[in-house]
């Protein structure tokens, strides 16, 4: 080292000041601002629900106790609307058909999607193609789907009877027969709505760890035993929720009876929702329509509460 370098004073190193951490007041203000933005986004959804769901529901409960026709002042009549609806000959038929439709939909429309999901889950090739095929009916507008099935069920030149004739089997009246009309509508509803249910089941099945199936196979379990002891317990929550949603949806069936059968033949396919439509838009009796709506609302609400209570109690016991 030279003498000049030794005499040179060391250069000062610039030190950046350390910023103090934000105070509690700053964090609190940011938290309040974030919450305000979150509530602002939530406000739009709440307004939509209030305007298009909550207000019509509350208004329907009020009209159920009034004599109301559009263009005239409502008149308070108490429970007269409920009494009149209960004595309507179509009331018992509508509830009987709705409950029968719901039961058949559970027997047919609840089991078929689950079985299809099991089959799709076992496929090794063309999974995406078959998922699209299964989901295609959901993409068809409900009215268009119902019109296609109405032509399919035509007792004369319909494709259903043509297929039966080709197989040398007896033909059927399908929607024109009082004994077969409701079952025919259940098949339509099952075909039109099972695509989304199949995909939900398939997602639940693919979430089951493969080690459980391997352990079951090592223990000598066959296919049915694996489904019973592994698949169903692992997808129990999804099965229960879809069952509840399906019961609520089938209790409100309307499109198929309205488009395909018009409630016939002999009121064999008149449902509660179709009867509500008749009261409101054919009889111009909005009080009776709202009374029926309130009855359906109370029944579905009570069923949902009891169903959820039972499922939660069983989960607690487990």
PDB file of C-alpha atoms in Angstrom:
ATOM      1  CA  UNK A   1       0.000   0.000   0.000  1.00  0.00           C
ATOM      2  CA  UNK A   2       1.407   3.438  -0.963  1.00  0.00           C
ATOM      3  CA  UNK A   3       1.740   6.328   1.443  1.00  0.00           C
ATOM      4  CA  UNK A   4      -0.916   8.376  -0.432  1.00  0.00           C
ATOM      5  CA  UNK A   5      -3.436   5.613  -0.138  1.00  0.00           C
ATOM      6  CA  UNK A   6      -2.668   5.181   3.535  1.00  0.00           C
ATOM      7  CA  UNK A   7      -3.256   8.880   4.237  1.00  0.00           C
ATOM      8  CA  UNK A   8      -6.603   8.971   2.329  1.00  0.00           C
ATOM      9  CA  UNK A   9      -9.512   9.282   4.798  1.00  0.00           C
ATOM     10  CA  UNK A  10     -12.131   6.580   4.641  1.00  0.00           C
ATOM     11  CA  UNK A  11     -15.222   7.415   2.624  1.00  0.00           C
ATOM     12  CA  UNK A  12     -18.485   7.814   4.504  1.00  0.00           C
ATOM     13  CA  UNK A  13     -21.083   5.137   3.887  1.00  0.00           C
ATOM     14  CA  UNK A  14     -24.610   6.424   3.252  1.00  0.00           C
ATOM     15  CA  UNK A  15     -27.046   4.835   5.650  1.00  0.00           C
ATOM     16  CA  UNK A  16     -30.732   4.896   4.725  1.00  0.00           C
ATOM     17  CA  UNK A  17     -32.954   5.750   7.628  1.00  0.00           C
ATOM     18  CA  UNK A  18     -35.098   2.893   8.865  1.00  0.00           C
ATOM     19  CA  UNK A  19     -38.773   3.699   8.464  1.00  0.00           C
ATOM     20  CA  UNK A  20     -40.857   3.231  11.529  1.00  0.00           C
ATOM     21  CA  UNK A  21     -43.582   0.610  11.257  1.00  0.00           C
ATOM     22  CA  UNK A  22     -47.049   1.985  10.631  1.00  0.00           C
ATOM     23  CA  UNK A  23     -48.934   2.884  13.700  1.00  0.00           C
ATOM     24  CA  UNK A  24     -52.038   1.081  14.830  1.00  0.00           C
ATOM     25  CA  UNK A  25     -54.194   3.920  13.581  1.00  0.00           C
ATOM     26  CA  UNK A  26     -52.930   3.451  10.002  1.00  0.00           C
ATOM     27  CA  UNK A  27     -53.629  -0.270  10.051  1.00  0.00           C
ATOM     28  CA  UNK A  28     -57.094   0.364  11.465  1.00  0.00           C
ATOM     29  CA  UNK A  29     -57.905   2.875   8.724  1.00  0.00           C
ATOM     30  CA  UNK A  30     -56.778   0.450   5.998  1.00  0.00           C
ATOM     31  CA  UNK A  31     -58.850  -2.318   7.564  1.00  0.00           C
ATOM     32  CA  UNK A  32     -61.916  -0.101   7.631  1.00  0.00           C
ATOM     33  CA  UNK A  33     -61.329   0.909   3.999  1.00  0.00           C
ATOM     34  CA  UNK A  34     -61.011  -2.759   2.929  1.00  0.00           C
ATOM     35  CA  UNK A  35     -64.194  -3.667   4.764  1.00  0.00           C
ATOM     36  CA  UNK A  36     -65.998  -0.694   3.214  1.00  0.00           C
ATOM     37  CA  UNK A  37     -65.018  -1.848  -0.274  1.00  0.00           C
ATOM     38  CA  UNK A  38     -66.121  -5.405   0.519  1.00  0.00           C
ATOM     39  CA  UNK A  39     -69.503  -4.206   1.761  1.00  0.00           C
ATOM     40  CA  UNK A  40     -69.849  -1.989  -1.313  1.00  0.00           C
ATOM     41  CA  UNK A  41     -69.431  -5.020  -3.581  1.00  0.00           C
ATOM     42  CA  UNK A  42     -71.835  -6.999  -1.395  1.00  0.00           C
ATOM     43  CA  UNK A  43     -74.418  -4.220  -1.534  1.00  0.00           C
ATOM     44  CA  UNK A  44     -75.184  -4.871  -5.209  1.00  0.00           C
ATOM     45  CA  UNK A  45     -76.020  -8.511  -4.562  1.00  0.00           C
ATOM     46  CA  UNK A  46     -78.096  -7.640  -1.513  1.00  0.00           C
ATOM     47  CA  UNK A  47     -80.087  -5.084  -3.519  1.00  0.00           C
ATOM     48  CA  UNK A  48     -80.764  -7.648  -6.267  1.00  0.00           C
ATOM     49  CA  UNK A  49     -81.937 -10.219  -3.721  1.00  0.00           C
ATOM     50  CA  UNK A  50     -84.081  -7.637  -1.947  1.00  0.00           C
ATOM     51  CA  UNK A  51     -85.692  -6.401  -5.166  1.00  0.00           C
ATOM     52  CA  UNK A  52     -86.229  -9.675  -7.023  1.00  0.00           C
ATOM     53  CA  UNK A  53     -86.495 -12.277  -4.216  1.00  0.00           C
ATOM     54  CA  UNK A  54     -87.288 -10.920  -0.773  1.00  0.00           C
ATOM     55  CA  UNK A  55     -89.769  -8.213  -1.766  1.00  0.00           C
ATOM     56  CA  UNK A  56     -91.842 -10.505  -4.068  1.00  0.00           C
ATOM     57  CA  UNK A  57     -91.911 -13.174  -1.338  1.00  0.00           C
ATOM     58  CA  UNK A  58     -93.094 -10.728   1.315  1.00  0.00           C
ATOM     59  CA  UNK A  59     -95.585  -9.210  -1.123  1.00  0.00           C
ATOM     60  CA  UNK A  60     -96.974 -12.670  -1.940  1.00  0.00           C
ATOM     61  CA  UNK A  61     -97.547 -13.378   1.767  1.00  0.00           C
ATOM     62  CA  UNK A  62     -99.482 -10.104   2.081  1.00  0.00           C
ATOM     63  CA  UNK A  63    -101.579 -10.743  -1.055  1.00  0.00           C
ATOM     64  CA  UNK A  64    -102.443 -14.226   0.250  1.00  0.00           C
ATOM     65  CA  UNK A  65    -104.699 -12.497   2.794  1.00  0.00           C
ATOM     66  CA  UNK A  66    -106.210 -10.049   0.299  1.00  0.00           C
ATOM     67  CA  UNK A  67    -108.656 -10.036  -2.576  1.00  0.00           C
ATOM     68  CA  UNK A  68    -106.391  -8.655  -5.260  1.00  0.00           C
ATOM     69  CA  UNK A  69    -106.710  -8.163  -8.994  1.00  0.00           C
ATOM     70  CA  UNK A  70    -104.425  -5.927 -11.072  1.00  0.00           C
ATOM     71  CA  UNK A  71    -105.814  -2.444 -11.498  1.00  0.00           C
ATOM     72  CA  UNK A  72    -108.035  -2.499  -8.406  1.00  0.00           C
ATOM     73  CA  UNK A  73    -107.438  -1.678  -4.787  1.00  0.00           C
ATOM     74  CA  UNK A  74    -106.692  -4.729  -2.627  1.00  0.00           C
ATOM     75  CA  UNK A  75    -109.273  -5.766  -0.050  1.00  0.00           C
ATOM     76  CA  UNK A  76    -108.338  -7.574   3.160  1.00  0.00           C
ATOM     77  CA  UNK A  77    -110.183 -10.921   3.379  1.00  0.00           C
ATOM     78  CA  UNK A  78    -108.192 -12.784   6.033  1.00  0.00           C
ATOM     79  CA  UNK A  79    -107.973 -16.533   5.483  1.00  0.00           C
ATOM     80  CA  UNK A  80    -110.742 -16.660   2.858  1.00  0.00           C
ATOM     81  CA  UNK A  81    -108.237 -17.367   0.068  1.00  0.00           C
ATOM     82  CA  UNK A  82    -106.835 -20.359   1.931  1.00  0.00           C
ATOM     83  CA  UNK A  83    -110.322 -21.709   2.618  1.00  0.00           C
ATOM     84  CA  UNK A  84    -111.351 -21.387  -1.018  1.00  0.00           C
ATOM     85  CA  UNK A  85    -108.185 -23.047  -2.277  1.00  0.00           C
ATOM     86  CA  UNK A  86    -108.496 -25.929   0.181  1.00  0.00           C
ATOM     87  CA  UNK A  87    -112.022 -26.682  -1.097  1.00  0.00           C
ATOM     88  CA  UNK A  88    -110.932 -26.642  -4.756  1.00  0.00           C
ATOM     89  CA  UNK A  89    -111.270 -30.151  -6.291  1.00  0.00           C
ATOM     90  CA  UNK A  90    -107.969 -29.622  -8.118  1.00  0.00           C
ATOM     91  CA  UNK A  91    -106.120 -28.904  -4.851  1.00  0.00           C
ATOM     92  CA  UNK A  92    -105.908 -32.534  -3.714  1.00  0.00           C
ATOM     93  CA  UNK A  93    -105.041 -33.734  -7.233  1.00  0.00           C
ATOM     94  CA  UNK A  94    -102.263 -31.155  -7.553  1.00  0.00           C
ATOM     95  CA  UNK A  95    -100.635 -32.137  -4.257  1.00  0.00           C
ATOM     96  CA  UNK A  96    -101.025 -35.851  -4.987  1.00  0.00           C
ATOM     97  CA  UNK A  97     -99.415 -35.451  -8.417  1.00  0.00           C
ATOM     98  CA  UNK A  98     -96.612 -33.274  -7.040  1.00  0.00           C
ATOM     99  CA  UNK A  99     -95.740 -35.729  -4.259  1.00  0.00           C
ATOM    100  CA  UNK A 100     -95.909 -38.671  -6.678  1.00  0.00           C
ATOM    101  CA  UNK A 101     -93.690 -36.830  -9.146  1.00  0.00           C
ATOM    102  CA  UNK A 102     -91.179 -36.093  -6.366  1.00  0.00           C
ATOM    103  CA  UNK A 103     -91.119 -39.735  -5.237  1.00  0.00           C
ATOM    104  CA  UNK A 104     -90.649 -41.028  -8.788  1.00  0.00           C
ATOM    105  CA  UNK A 105     -87.957 -38.425  -9.424  1.00  0.00           C
ATOM    106  CA  UNK A 106     -86.079 -39.663  -6.362  1.00  0.00           C
ATOM    107  CA  UNK A 107     -86.362 -43.288  -7.457  1.00  0.00           C
ATOM    108  CA  UNK A 108     -85.354 -42.604 -11.063  1.00  0.00           C
ATOM    109  CA  UNK A 109     -83.724 -39.203 -11.287  1.00  0.00           C
ATOM    110  CA  UNK A 110     -81.606 -39.579  -8.146  1.00  0.00           C
ATOM    111  CA  UNK A 111     -80.168 -43.027  -8.818  1.00  0.00           C
ATOM    112  CA  UNK A 112     -79.436 -42.678 -12.544  1.00  0.00           C
ATOM    113  CA  UNK A 113     -77.023 -39.686 -12.239  1.00  0.00           C
ATOM    114  CA  UNK A 114     -75.090 -41.431  -9.471  1.00  0.00           C
ATOM    115  CA  UNK A 115     -74.728 -44.609 -11.552  1.00  0.00           C
ATOM    116  CA  UNK A 116     -73.622 -42.600 -14.584  1.00  0.00           C
ATOM    117  CA  UNK A 117     -71.045 -40.794 -12.483  1.00  0.00           C
ATOM    118  CA  UNK A 118     -69.700 -44.156 -11.268  1.00  0.00           C
ATOM    119  CA  UNK A 119     -69.384 -45.362 -14.861  1.00  0.00           C
ATOM    120  CA  UNK A 120     -67.681 -42.148 -16.045  1.00  0.00           C
ATOM    121  CA  UNK A 121     -65.284 -42.305 -13.119  1.00  0.00           C
ATOM    122  CA  UNK A 122     -64.156 -45.788 -14.189  1.00  0.00           C
ATOM    123  CA  UNK A 123     -63.467 -44.800 -17.803  1.00  0.00           C
ATOM    124  CA  UNK A 124     -59.871 -44.521 -18.920  1.00  0.00           C
ATOM    125  CA  UNK A 125     -60.416 -42.952 -22.343  1.00  0.00           C
ATOM    126  CA  UNK A 126     -62.736 -40.275 -23.827  1.00  0.00           C
ATOM    127  CA  UNK A 127     -63.750 -38.950 -20.420  1.00  0.00           C
ATOM    128  CA  UNK A 128     -64.086 -35.374 -21.681  1.00  0.00           C
ATOM    129  CA  UNK A 129     -66.254 -36.450 -24.613  1.00  0.00           C
ATOM    130  CA  UNK A 130     -68.719 -38.358 -22.437  1.00  0.00           C
ATOM    131  CA  UNK A 131     -68.878 -35.509 -19.919  1.00  0.00           C
ATOM    132  CA  UNK A 132     -69.939 -33.169 -22.723  1.00  0.00           C
ATOM    133  CA  UNK A 133     -72.506 -35.699 -23.966  1.00  0.00           C
ATOM    134  CA  UNK A 134     -74.002 -36.077 -20.489  1.00  0.00           C
ATOM    135  CA  UNK A 135     -74.128 -32.312 -19.937  1.00  0.00           C
ATOM    136  CA  UNK A 136     -75.615 -31.427 -23.345  1.00  0.00           C
ATOM    137  CA  UNK A 137     -79.293 -31.698 -22.257  1.00  0.00           C
ATOM    138  CA  UNK A 138     -78.698 -29.042 -19.582  1.00  0.00           C
ATOM    139  CA  UNK A 139     -77.585 -26.611 -22.297  1.00  0.00           C
ATOM    140  CA  UNK A 140     -80.897 -26.956 -24.162  1.00  0.00           C
ATOM    141  CA  UNK A 141     -83.543 -24.413 -23.061  1.00  0.00           C
ATOM    142  CA  UNK A 142     -86.187 -26.158 -20.913  1.00  0.00           C
ATOM    143  CA  UNK A 143     -89.086 -25.208 -23.196  1.00  0.00           C
ATOM    144  CA  UNK A 144     -87.247 -26.474 -26.279  1.00  0.00           C
ATOM    145  CA  UNK A 145     -86.423 -29.716 -24.478  1.00  0.00           C
ATOM    146  CA  UNK A 146     -90.066 -30.165 -23.468  1.00  0.00           C
ATOM    147  CA  UNK A 147     -91.254 -29.554 -27.044  1.00  0.00           C
ATOM    148  CA  UNK A 148     -88.790 -32.143 -28.366  1.00  0.00           C
ATOM    149  CA  UNK A 149     -90.071 -34.706 -25.903  1.00  0.00           C
ATOM    150  CA  UNK A 150     -93.678 -33.819 -26.749  1.00  0.00           C
ATOM    151  CA  UNK A 151     -92.968 -34.796 -30.346  1.00  0.00           C
ATOM    152  CA  UNK A 152     -91.026 -37.857 -29.155  1.00  0.00           C
ATOM    153  CA  UNK A 153     -94.043 -39.030 -27.121  1.00  0.00           C
ATOM    154  CA  UNK A 154     -96.570 -38.465 -29.907  1.00  0.00           C
ATOM    155  CA  UNK A 155     -98.687 -41.670 -29.982  1.00  0.00           C
ATOM    156  CA  UNK A 156     -98.965 -41.596 -33.777  1.00  0.00           C
ATOM    157  CA  UNK A 157     -95.668 -40.716 -35.446  1.00  0.00           C
ATOM    158  CA  UNK A 158     -93.568 -40.204 -32.328  1.00  0.00           C
ATOM    159  CA  UNK A 159     -90.108 -41.706 -32.180  1.00  0.00           C
ATOM    160  CA  UNK A 160     -90.863 -43.598 -28.952  1.00  0.00           C
ATOM    161  CA  UNK A 161     -93.671 -45.678 -30.446  1.00  0.00           C
ATOM    162  CA  UNK A 162     -91.768 -46.075 -33.729  1.00  0.00           C
ATOM    163  CA  UNK A 163     -88.912 -47.642 -31.769  1.00  0.00           C
ATOM    164  CA  UNK A 164     -91.357 -49.956 -29.986  1.00  0.00           C
ATOM    165  CA  UNK A 165     -92.905 -51.006 -33.315  1.00  0.00           C
ATOM    166  CA  UNK A 166     -89.444 -51.703 -34.718  1.00  0.00           C
ATOM    167  CA  UNK A 167     -88.751 -53.982 -31.746  1.00  0.00           C
ATOM    168  CA  UNK A 168     -92.200 -55.620 -32.144  1.00  0.00           C
ATOM    169  CA  UNK A 169     -93.259 -54.375 -28.704  1.00  0.00           C
ATOM    170  CA  UNK A 170     -96.658 -52.922 -27.752  1.00  0.00           C
ATOM    171  CA  UNK A 171     -96.916 -49.162 -28.073  1.00  0.00           C
ATOM    172  CA  UNK A 172     -97.974 -46.774 -25.313  1.00  0.00           C
ATOM    173  CA  UNK A 173    -100.090 -43.661 -24.981  1.00  0.00           C
ATOM    174  CA  UNK A 174     -97.265 -41.979 -23.038  1.00  0.00           C
ATOM    175  CA  UNK A 175     -98.447 -38.468 -22.104  1.00  0.00           C
ATOM    176  CA  UNK A 176    -101.955 -39.105 -23.463  1.00  0.00           C
ATOM    177  CA  UNK A 177    -102.704 -41.797 -20.888  1.00  0.00           C
ATOM    178  CA  UNK A 178    -103.653 -40.966 -17.321  1.00  0.00           C
ATOM    179  CA  UNK A 179    -101.613 -43.913 -16.009  1.00  0.00           C
ATOM    180  CA  UNK A 180     -98.419 -43.158 -17.929  1.00  0.00           C
ATOM    181  CA  UNK A 181     -98.395 -39.366 -18.247  1.00  0.00           C
ATOM    182  CA  UNK A 182     -96.720 -38.575 -14.924  1.00  0.00           C
ATOM    183  CA  UNK A 183     -94.019 -41.233 -15.360  1.00  0.00           C
ATOM    184  CA  UNK A 184     -93.334 -39.872 -18.839  1.00  0.00           C
ATOM    185  CA  UNK A 185     -92.794 -36.388 -17.407  1.00  0.00           C
ATOM    186  CA  UNK A 186     -90.407 -37.782 -14.786  1.00  0.00           C
ATOM    187  CA  UNK A 187     -88.294 -39.268 -17.585  1.00  0.00           C
ATOM    188  CA  UNK A 188     -88.231 -35.895 -19.326  1.00  0.00           C
ATOM    189  CA  UNK A 189     -87.174 -34.059 -16.173  1.00  0.00           C
ATOM    190  CA  UNK A 190     -84.505 -36.672 -15.405  1.00  0.00           C
ATOM    191  CA  UNK A 191     -83.004 -36.457 -18.879  1.00  0.00           C
ATOM    192  CA  UNK A 192     -83.047 -32.656 -18.936  1.00  0.00           C
ATOM    193  CA  UNK A 193     -81.552 -32.009 -15.502  1.00  0.00           C
ATOM    194  CA  UNK A 194     -79.205 -34.869 -14.686  1.00  0.00           C
ATOM    195  CA  UNK A 195     -76.136 -33.445 -16.473  1.00  0.00           C
ATOM    196  CA  UNK A 196     -75.173 -31.015 -13.722  1.00  0.00           C
ATOM    197  CA  UNK A 197     -75.833 -33.617 -11.029  1.00  0.00           C
ATOM    198  CA  UNK A 198     -73.603 -36.152 -12.799  1.00  0.00           C
ATOM    199  CA  UNK A 199     -70.706 -33.680 -12.942  1.00  0.00           C
ATOM    200  CA  UNK A 200     -71.072 -32.840  -9.243  1.00  0.00           C
ATOM    201  CA  UNK A 201     -71.059 -36.536  -8.351  1.00  0.00           C
ATOM    202  CA  UNK A 202     -68.075 -37.092 -10.626  1.00  0.00           C
ATOM    203  CA  UNK A 203     -66.115 -34.315  -8.930  1.00  0.00           C
ATOM    204  CA  UNK A 204     -66.909 -35.836  -5.536  1.00  0.00           C
ATOM    205  CA  UNK A 205     -65.839 -39.295  -6.699  1.00  0.00           C
ATOM    206  CA  UNK A 206     -62.538 -38.016  -8.045  1.00  0.00           C
ATOM    207  CA  UNK A 207     -61.821 -36.449  -4.670  1.00  0.00           C
ATOM    208  CA  UNK A 208     -61.832 -39.841  -2.913  1.00  0.00           C
ATOM    209  CA  UNK A 209     -58.265 -40.988  -2.114  1.00  0.00           C
ATOM    210  CA  UNK A 210     -57.220 -43.963  -4.206  1.00  0.00           C
ATOM    211  CA  UNK A 211     -55.611 -45.594  -1.188  1.00  0.00           C
ATOM    212  CA  UNK A 212     -59.055 -46.365   0.210  1.00  0.00           C
ATOM    213  CA  UNK A 213     -59.998 -48.389  -2.875  1.00  0.00           C
ATOM    214  CA  UNK A 214     -56.627 -50.139  -2.859  1.00  0.00           C
ATOM    215  CA  UNK A 215     -57.084 -51.116   0.780  1.00  0.00           C
ATOM    216  CA  UNK A 216     -60.605 -52.379   0.050  1.00  0.00           C
ATOM    217  CA  UNK A 217     -59.325 -54.470  -2.876  1.00  0.00           C
ATOM    218  CA  UNK A 218     -56.593 -55.957  -0.707  1.00  0.00           C
ATOM    219  CA  UNK A 219     -59.275 -56.943   1.804  1.00  0.00           C
ATOM    220  CA  UNK A 220     -61.109 -58.781  -0.974  1.00  0.00           C
ATOM    221  CA  UNK A 221     -63.983 -56.308  -1.496  1.00  0.00           C
ATOM    222  CA  UNK A 222     -65.804 -56.578  -4.811  1.00  0.00           C
ATOM    223  CA  UNK A 223     -67.229 -53.650  -6.803  1.00  0.00           C
ATOM    224  CA  UNK A 224     -70.526 -53.413  -4.930  1.00  0.00           C
ATOM    225  CA  UNK A 225     -68.776 -53.655  -1.571  1.00  0.00           C
ATOM    226  CA  UNK A 226     -66.343 -50.882  -2.543  1.00  0.00           C
ATOM    227  CA  UNK A 227     -69.250 -48.672  -3.560  1.00  0.00           C
ATOM    228  CA  UNK A 228     -71.113 -49.410  -0.343  1.00  0.00           C
ATOM    229  CA  UNK A 229     -68.233 -49.095   2.125  1.00  0.00           C
ATOM    230  CA  UNK A 230     -65.984 -46.537   0.399  1.00  0.00           C
ATOM    231  CA  UNK A 231     -67.808 -44.505  -2.267  1.00  0.00           C
ATOM    232  CA  UNK A 232     -71.089 -43.789  -0.500  1.00  0.00           C
ATOM    233  CA  UNK A 233     -69.570 -42.894   2.919  1.00  0.00           C
ATOM    234  CA  UNK A 234     -67.003 -40.604   1.268  1.00  0.00           C
ATOM    235  CA  UNK A 235     -69.663 -38.789  -0.793  1.00  0.00           C
ATOM    236  CA  UNK A 236     -72.414 -38.819   1.841  1.00  0.00           C
ATOM    237  CA  UNK A 237     -72.477 -35.047   2.295  1.00  0.00           C
ATOM    238  CA  UNK A 238     -72.795 -34.408  -1.453  1.00  0.00           C
ATOM    239  CA  UNK A 239     -75.501 -37.064  -1.768  1.00  0.00           C
ATOM    240  CA  UNK A 240     -77.555 -35.587   1.076  1.00  0.00           C
ATOM    241  CA  UNK A 241     -77.311 -32.023  -0.221  1.00  0.00           C
ATOM    242  CA  UNK A 242     -78.226 -33.011  -3.784  1.00  0.00           C
ATOM    243  CA  UNK A 243     -81.149 -35.030  -2.468  1.00  0.00           C
ATOM    244  CA  UNK A 244     -82.445 -31.992  -0.611  1.00  0.00           C
ATOM    245  CA  UNK A 245     -82.005 -29.736  -3.652  1.00  0.00           C
ATOM    246  CA  UNK A 246     -83.701 -32.276  -5.918  1.00  0.00           C
ATOM    247  CA  UNK A 247     -86.713 -32.610  -3.637  1.00  0.00           C
ATOM    248  CA  UNK A 248     -87.113 -28.823  -3.529  1.00  0.00           C
ATOM    249  CA  UNK A 249     -86.757 -28.599  -7.328  1.00  0.00           C
ATOM    250  CA  UNK A 250     -89.161 -31.442  -8.147  1.00  0.00           C
ATOM    251  CA  UNK A 251     -91.778 -30.065  -5.772  1.00  0.00           C
ATOM    252  CA  UNK A 252     -91.775 -26.983  -8.016  1.00  0.00           C
ATOM    253  CA  UNK A 253     -92.090 -28.785 -11.350  1.00  0.00           C
ATOM    254  CA  UNK A 254     -93.895 -26.623 -13.915  1.00  0.00           C
ATOM    255  CA  UNK A 255     -92.313 -26.574 -17.382  1.00  0.00           C
ATOM    256  CA  UNK A 256     -93.023 -30.197 -18.337  1.00  0.00           C
ATOM    257  CA  UNK A 257     -96.737 -30.215 -17.351  1.00  0.00           C
ATOM    258  CA  UNK A 258     -97.266 -26.773 -18.862  1.00  0.00           C
ATOM    259  CA  UNK A 259     -95.643 -27.465 -22.248  1.00  0.00           C
ATOM    260  CA  UNK A 260     -96.229 -31.187 -22.799  1.00  0.00           C
ATOM    261  CA  UNK A 261     -99.552 -32.116 -21.195  1.00  0.00           C
ATOM    262  CA  UNK A 262    -101.248 -28.887 -20.093  1.00  0.00           C
ATOM    263  CA  UNK A 263    -102.121 -30.581 -16.806  1.00  0.00           C
ATOM    264  CA  UNK A 264    -103.975 -33.426 -18.507  1.00  0.00           C
ATOM    265  CA  UNK A 265    -105.199 -35.930 -19.189  1.00  0.00           C
ATOM    266  CA  UNK A 266    -107.932 -35.809 -16.550  1.00  0.00           C
ATOM    267  CA  UNK A 267    -105.761 -33.619 -14.274  1.00  0.00           C
ATOM    268  CA  UNK A 268    -103.229 -36.448 -14.056  1.00  0.00           C
ATOM    269  CA  UNK A 269    -100.287 -34.029 -14.373  1.00  0.00           C
ATOM    270  CA  UNK A 270    -101.617 -30.922 -12.617  1.00  0.00           C
ATOM    271  CA  UNK A 271     -98.941 -29.931 -10.105  1.00  0.00           C
ATOM    272  CA  UNK A 272     -99.010 -27.324  -7.351  1.00  0.00           C
ATOM    273  CA  UNK A 273     -96.981 -24.826  -9.358  1.00  0.00           C
ATOM    274  CA  UNK A 274     -99.152 -25.379 -12.431  1.00  0.00           C
ATOM    275  CA  UNK A 275    -102.252 -24.811 -10.287  1.00  0.00           C
ATOM    276  CA  UNK A 276    -100.705 -21.567  -9.015  1.00  0.00           C
ATOM    277  CA  UNK A 277    -100.280 -20.508 -12.643  1.00  0.00           C
ATOM    278  CA  UNK A 278    -103.914 -21.315 -13.388  1.00  0.00           C
ATOM    279  CA  UNK A 279    -105.145 -19.289 -10.410  1.00  0.00           C
ATOM    280  CA  UNK A 280    -103.047 -16.271 -11.344  1.00  0.00           C
ATOM    281  CA  UNK A 281    -103.257 -16.126 -15.131  1.00  0.00           C
ATOM    282  CA  UNK A 282    -106.363 -18.139 -16.060  1.00  0.00           C
ATOM    283  CA  UNK A 283    -108.694 -17.428 -13.124  1.00  0.00           C
ATOM    284  CA  UNK A 284    -107.240 -13.938 -12.463  1.00  0.00           C
ATOM    285  CA  UNK A 285    -107.240 -14.831  -8.754  1.00  0.00           C
ATOM    286  CA  UNK A 286    -103.929 -13.588  -7.412  1.00  0.00           C
ATOM    287  CA  UNK A 287    -105.071 -14.029  -3.818  1.00  0.00           C
ATOM    288  CA  UNK A 288    -105.634 -17.748  -4.329  1.00  0.00           C
ATOM    289  CA  UNK A 289    -102.336 -18.091  -6.239  1.00  0.00           C
ATOM    290  CA  UNK A 290    -100.423 -16.426  -3.412  1.00  0.00           C
ATOM    291  CA  UNK A 291    -102.220 -18.572  -0.823  1.00  0.00           C
ATOM    292  CA  UNK A 292    -101.061 -21.693  -2.650  1.00  0.00           C
ATOM    293  CA  UNK A 293     -97.555 -20.244  -2.900  1.00  0.00           C
ATOM    294  CA  UNK A 294     -97.444 -19.642   0.845  1.00  0.00           C
ATOM    295  CA  UNK A 295     -98.559 -23.232   1.504  1.00  0.00           C
ATOM    296  CA  UNK A 296     -95.794 -24.547  -0.747  1.00  0.00           C
ATOM    297  CA  UNK A 297     -93.246 -22.228   0.865  1.00  0.00           C
ATOM    298  CA  UNK A 298     -94.166 -23.354   4.377  1.00  0.00           C
ATOM    299  CA  UNK A 299     -94.042 -27.038   3.407  1.00  0.00           C
ATOM    300  CA  UNK A 300     -90.651 -26.777   1.713  1.00  0.00           C
ATOM    301  CA  UNK A 301     -89.242 -24.659   4.534  1.00  0.00           C
ATOM    302  CA  UNK A 302     -90.423 -27.113   7.184  1.00  0.00           C
ATOM    303  CA  UNK A 303     -89.104 -30.079   5.224  1.00  0.00           C
ATOM    304  CA  UNK A 304     -85.712 -28.428   4.694  1.00  0.00           C
ATOM    305  CA  UNK A 305     -85.407 -27.554   8.391  1.00  0.00           C
ATOM    306  CA  UNK A 306     -86.304 -31.083   9.551  1.00  0.00           C
ATOM    307  CA  UNK A 307     -84.053 -32.665   6.932  1.00  0.00           C
ATOM    308  CA  UNK A 308     -81.042 -30.538   7.875  1.00  0.00           C
ATOM    309  CA  UNK A 309     -81.680 -31.158  11.575  1.00  0.00           C
ATOM    310  CA  UNK A 310     -81.774 -34.917  11.055  1.00  0.00           C
ATOM    311  CA  UNK A 311     -78.607 -34.940   8.960  1.00  0.00           C
ATOM    312  CA  UNK A 312     -76.721 -32.803  11.473  1.00  0.00           C
ATOM    313  CA  UNK A 313     -77.855 -34.983  14.386  1.00  0.00           C
ATOM    314  CA  UNK A 314     -76.662 -38.093  12.552  1.00  0.00           C
ATOM    315  CA  UNK A 315     -73.293 -36.467  11.816  1.00  0.00           C
ATOM    316  CA  UNK A 316     -73.005 -35.558  15.515  1.00  0.00           C
ATOM    317  CA  UNK A 317     -73.753 -39.140  16.550  1.00  0.00           C
ATOM    318  CA  UNK A 318     -71.164 -40.404  14.107  1.00  0.00           C
TER     319      UNK A 318
END
